[in-house]
Amino acid sequence: MKEINGKKSYTLLILIVASTLLFSILGSYWNQRYYHNENTYTPSTPPLASAMRGIHDKLYLTDFTSLAAGYAVDNLSVLSAATQAKEPASETAQQPLSEIISSISPEATKATSGKAAKMVKEPEVYEFTTATEDYFADACFIGDSRTVGISQYAGIENATFLCKTSLSIYDYNKPKITYNDEKMSVHDILAETQFAKIYLMVGINECGTGTPESFFERYKEVVTDIRKLQPEALIFIQGNLLVTQEKSDESDVVTNENIAARNQLIATLANQKDIFYIDINESSLCKDGALVSDYTWDQVHIKAQYYPIWKEFLLRHAIQTGKKFIPKEAKE
């Protein structure tokens, strides 16, 4: 029993000595760093007294905050409770923390701002620029008969075309495209092969189905799925080409008002970061809100010799990110 009590006494003694040593070191540190500007404190002030006062003034919170923030607040004089009661609050005390830090250590502010900038990085926003014909080498065009026309007559030789006459947004998951001698859906092809650019234009065949809002909901689902399947690709949403004014006036469903309403909705999916909207109706193919009648053979599709206008318009609405495209299959 005496041996056990002896061990307890030694343990208690060690704790007392260690605590005294720790508080002495802490008191000396706080006395030198925070209290040495005060007349009542000198380098000879007992360290334990400084430690007790520092705990009362919560200097441990100041040091911890400085350490966590990555800067040190040096030579900060901590006012005693009595002094604080006598002196009115200074303008500095009412300043925002960022201004106080800036006045104390400009270099520390730069370092802190730099860390914050790295933590919150704004996504890149891109503007349209002009490209040469090799721009389409890693592109994929998805669409209906108008995209078929682009593939045949626009002079784009090096792109992939997943297009078919009468293709609609509702055919996205149906095996309607012949790819590598096999009937596949657009979804399955995009899941298998990666592209740097995806051009999507469907909507003329859907004018008689549902409403612009129901069309938009399905269109948004498809674009979302393409984004998941093609994480590195830029997605270009092409507005549907308008029809001639004559066609619009005589039809109940394929009207320019109906096409414009759908274009307006799908344009909202663009963010100028990785999804972009291109309105072919701003090209010379259209005038006064309708397809130029001299450019079409059926009031809906343009003549073969005018498809190069479409290609040139797309080349003037290119996006150059400066990033080198590496297909997912190549990475694997």
XYZ file of C-alpha atoms in Angstrom:
332
model
C 0.000 0.000 0.000
C 2.906 2.388 0.857
C 4.475 1.619 -2.522
C 1.263 2.573 -4.354
C 0.931 5.810 -2.387
C 4.584 6.552 -3.147
C 3.976 6.174 -6.918
C 0.973 8.491 -6.697
C 3.061 11.107 -4.894
C 5.810 10.927 -7.551
C 3.210 11.222 -10.350
C 1.611 14.242 -8.690
C 5.004 15.858 -8.178
C 5.940 15.313 -11.823
C 2.637 16.855 -12.964
C 3.172 19.899 -10.709
C 6.721 20.440 -11.993
C 5.675 19.933 -15.617
C 2.711 22.332 -15.251
C 4.885 24.954 -13.581
C 7.473 24.641 -16.338
C 4.803 24.824 -19.067
C 3.103 27.890 -17.594
C 6.471 29.551 -17.027
C 7.367 29.088 -20.685
C 3.909 30.246 -21.774
C 4.020 33.238 -19.425
C 7.458 34.284 -20.668
C 6.252 33.999 -24.266
C 3.095 36.061 -23.676
C 4.964 38.611 -21.578
C 7.481 39.154 -24.365
C 4.976 39.076 -27.222
C 1.914 40.855 -25.859
C 2.673 42.647 -22.598
C 6.147 44.095 -23.052
C 4.760 47.457 -24.249
C 2.916 48.033 -20.949
C 4.531 49.981 -18.133
C 3.326 47.564 -15.485
C 5.053 44.617 -17.153
C 8.792 44.212 -17.630
C 10.994 41.302 -18.711
C 11.402 40.607 -14.993
C 7.654 40.164 -14.456
C 7.056 36.660 -13.016
C 6.166 34.350 -15.931
C 3.428 32.643 -13.927
C 1.715 36.001 -13.424
C 1.844 36.646 -17.158
C 0.495 33.159 -17.797
C -2.465 33.697 -15.463
C -3.239 37.043 -17.061
C -2.865 35.596 -20.542
C -5.370 32.881 -19.741
C -7.744 35.530 -18.398
C -7.264 37.581 -21.600
C -7.784 34.421 -23.708
C -4.491 34.828 -25.538
C -4.569 31.119 -26.343
C -7.519 31.853 -28.660
C -5.537 34.623 -30.370
C -2.563 32.341 -30.941
C -4.750 29.494 -32.166
C -6.581 31.774 -34.623
C -3.295 33.161 -35.915
C -1.935 29.670 -36.445
C -5.074 28.464 -38.230
C -5.240 31.536 -40.473
C -1.607 31.269 -41.498
C -0.492 34.667 -40.180
C 0.936 35.939 -36.885
C -0.263 39.056 -35.098
C 3.008 40.308 -33.605
C 3.471 42.910 -30.857
C -0.263 43.225 -30.191
C -0.796 44.992 -26.861
C -3.657 43.389 -24.925
C -5.491 45.895 -22.739
C -6.400 44.924 -19.236
C -10.036 44.774 -18.213
C -9.621 47.983 -16.202
C -8.024 49.844 -19.117
C -10.761 48.641 -21.453
C -13.401 49.958 -19.095
C -11.724 53.405 -18.942
C -10.927 53.852 -22.641
C -13.642 54.233 -25.309
C -13.703 51.785 -28.168
C -11.258 52.875 -30.851
C -11.998 53.099 -34.545
C -9.708 50.126 -35.090
C -11.858 47.979 -32.820
C -14.813 48.724 -35.046
C -12.951 47.913 -38.259
C -13.642 44.686 -40.157
C -11.158 41.924 -39.425
C -9.813 42.060 -42.995
C -8.893 45.755 -42.579
C -7.213 45.124 -39.216
C -5.120 42.314 -40.686
C -4.230 44.484 -43.691
C -2.995 47.323 -41.467
C -0.912 44.933 -39.389
C 0.666 42.786 -42.088
C 0.043 43.478 -45.814
C 2.197 40.522 -46.815
C 0.149 38.219 -44.619
C -3.026 39.548 -46.256
C -1.659 38.678 -49.688
C -0.847 35.169 -48.555
C -4.297 34.705 -47.043
C -6.020 36.105 -50.158
C -3.931 33.812 -52.339
C -5.052 30.772 -50.369
C -8.690 31.861 -50.623
C -8.360 32.355 -54.382
C -7.008 28.837 -54.793
C -9.824 27.394 -52.708
C -12.561 29.202 -54.698
C -11.636 29.096 -58.380
C -14.167 30.480 -60.803
C -14.922 28.224 -63.812
C -13.528 29.472 -67.113
C -15.942 31.409 -69.344
C -15.225 31.323 -73.081
C -16.146 33.570 -75.989
C -16.705 32.518 -79.600
C -13.751 32.781 -81.942
C -12.898 31.753 -85.510
C -11.305 28.385 -86.303
C -9.955 26.556 -89.336
C -11.509 23.427 -90.855
C -9.385 21.014 -88.815
C -11.438 22.224 -85.835
C -14.037 19.547 -86.657
C -11.558 16.639 -86.538
C -12.689 15.567 -83.051
C -16.315 16.704 -83.374
C -19.557 14.720 -83.451
C -22.757 16.014 -85.098
C -26.103 14.660 -83.894
C -29.284 15.532 -85.709
C -32.046 14.947 -88.245
C -32.245 15.459 -92.015
C -30.718 18.924 -91.829
C -27.619 17.445 -90.174
C -27.646 14.787 -92.887
C -27.431 17.696 -95.343
C -24.462 19.121 -93.439
C -22.687 15.762 -93.612
C -23.236 15.529 -97.380
C -22.848 19.072 -98.676
C -21.161 21.382 -96.115
C -17.647 20.171 -96.875
C -16.883 18.899 -93.369
C -14.772 15.841 -94.102
C -13.243 14.899 -90.782
C -16.120 14.844 -88.263
C -18.355 12.020 -87.013
C -22.031 12.272 -87.976
C -24.739 10.511 -85.968
C -27.731 11.663 -87.978
C -30.811 10.262 -89.665
C -33.811 11.706 -91.467
C -36.747 12.262 -89.078
C -34.567 11.716 -85.984
C -36.091 13.366 -82.912
C -35.046 14.027 -79.348
C -37.240 11.082 -78.332
C -35.076 8.702 -80.407
C -31.977 9.292 -78.284
C -32.101 5.832 -76.695
C -33.383 3.977 -79.763
C -31.056 1.975 -82.085
C -31.575 4.134 -85.165
C -28.000 5.037 -86.128
C -25.667 2.785 -88.100
C -22.251 3.007 -86.432
C -19.368 0.639 -87.177
C -21.769 -1.519 -89.239
C -24.129 -1.897 -86.288
C -27.476 -0.357 -85.399
C -26.999 1.589 -82.196
C -28.615 4.379 -80.221
C -26.962 7.780 -79.912
C -26.672 7.159 -76.169
C -24.779 3.881 -76.631
C -22.413 5.378 -79.198
C -21.545 8.286 -76.905
C -20.996 5.837 -74.059
C -18.502 3.964 -76.234
C -16.562 6.747 -78.007
C -15.339 10.075 -76.648
C -15.389 13.342 -78.608
C -14.038 16.827 -77.930
C -17.088 18.602 -79.356
C -20.740 17.558 -79.589
C -23.107 19.441 -81.926
C -26.784 18.734 -81.290
C -29.660 19.896 -83.503
C -33.087 18.300 -83.358
C -36.533 19.805 -82.996
C -38.194 20.362 -86.378
C -39.780 16.901 -86.304
C -41.046 17.450 -82.760
C -43.085 20.559 -83.596
C -46.273 18.497 -83.828
C -45.602 16.603 -80.593
C -46.402 17.983 -77.161
C -45.550 21.550 -76.209
C -42.343 23.586 -76.255
C -42.103 22.933 -72.507
C -42.426 19.138 -72.794
C -39.896 19.167 -75.639
C -37.524 21.197 -73.483
C -37.782 18.785 -70.559
C -36.745 15.847 -72.735
C -34.061 17.926 -74.442
C -32.609 18.878 -71.048
C -32.526 15.212 -69.991
C -30.588 14.328 -73.148
C -28.081 17.153 -72.703
C -27.576 16.120 -69.065
C -26.922 12.536 -70.150
C -24.483 13.653 -72.856
C -22.656 15.711 -70.236
C -22.225 12.586 -68.079
C -21.129 10.369 -70.971
C -18.790 12.983 -72.466
C -17.224 14.773 -69.474
C -14.423 16.358 -71.523
C -16.539 17.477 -74.489
C -17.800 20.936 -75.339
C -21.519 20.708 -76.094
C -22.918 22.970 -78.802
C -26.698 23.321 -78.824
C -27.736 24.411 -82.286
C -30.952 26.347 -82.609
C -33.327 24.853 -85.152
C -33.282 26.519 -88.550
C -36.469 28.440 -89.258
C -38.701 27.664 -92.274
C -39.817 30.096 -94.968
C -42.559 32.561 -94.134
C -44.828 30.820 -96.648
C -44.364 27.455 -94.932
C -44.910 28.986 -91.514
C -48.140 30.690 -92.627
C -49.673 27.570 -94.173
C -48.764 25.106 -91.371
C -50.466 24.621 -88.042
C -47.450 23.088 -86.264
C -44.249 23.766 -88.257
C -44.359 27.497 -87.681
C -41.540 29.901 -87.007
C -43.241 30.913 -83.774
C -43.224 27.290 -82.604
C -39.592 26.782 -83.636
C -38.521 30.052 -81.985
C -40.275 29.123 -78.726
C -38.350 25.848 -78.575
C -35.079 27.521 -79.490
C -35.555 30.080 -76.752
C -35.966 27.340 -74.148
C -33.011 25.165 -75.164
C -30.782 28.246 -75.313
C -31.141 28.541 -71.525
C -29.035 25.385 -71.105
C -25.913 27.196 -72.310
C -23.453 28.440 -69.676
C -20.539 29.634 -71.885
C -18.274 27.285 -69.915
C -18.835 23.856 -71.421
C -22.277 24.211 -73.045
C -22.828 26.791 -75.792
C -25.790 27.903 -77.881
C -25.364 28.633 -81.597
C -28.250 30.221 -83.501
C -27.947 29.451 -87.219
C -30.875 31.809 -87.805
C -28.453 34.684 -87.268
C -26.621 33.653 -90.439
C -27.371 34.862 -93.981
C -29.600 31.806 -94.484
C -32.392 33.718 -92.758
C -33.847 37.183 -93.097
C -36.656 38.943 -91.239
C -37.279 35.951 -88.977
C -37.642 33.325 -91.720
C -35.599 31.090 -94.018
C -34.778 32.840 -97.297
C -37.015 31.205 -99.911
C -34.325 31.301 -102.636
C -32.074 29.099 -100.481
C -34.526 26.206 -100.088
C -36.065 23.614 -102.378
C -38.973 22.598 -100.110
C -39.304 25.612 -97.752
C -37.717 23.565 -94.917
C -34.346 22.222 -96.124
C -31.689 24.348 -97.784
C -30.237 23.611 -101.189
C -26.932 21.731 -101.359
C -24.895 24.722 -102.553
C -25.805 26.761 -99.457
C -24.642 24.294 -96.792
C -21.091 25.775 -96.823
C -22.676 28.927 -95.332
C -23.657 26.741 -92.371
C -20.112 25.398 -92.026
C -18.574 28.881 -92.127
C -21.031 30.090 -89.506
C -20.012 27.251 -87.169
C -16.320 28.001 -87.742
C -16.954 31.618 -86.737
C -18.553 30.315 -83.541
C -15.768 28.075 -82.338
C -14.483 27.707 -78.797
C -10.747 27.438 -78.180
C -9.931 26.342 -74.634
C -6.244 25.667 -75.147
C -6.675 22.229 -73.588
C -5.473 19.164 -75.436
C -8.227 16.601 -75.907
C -7.310 13.069 -74.826
C -10.115 10.505 -75.353
C -11.061 8.467 -72.293
C -10.315 5.246 -74.125
C -6.773 6.498 -74.797
C -6.262 7.281 -71.100
C -7.300 3.767 -70.170
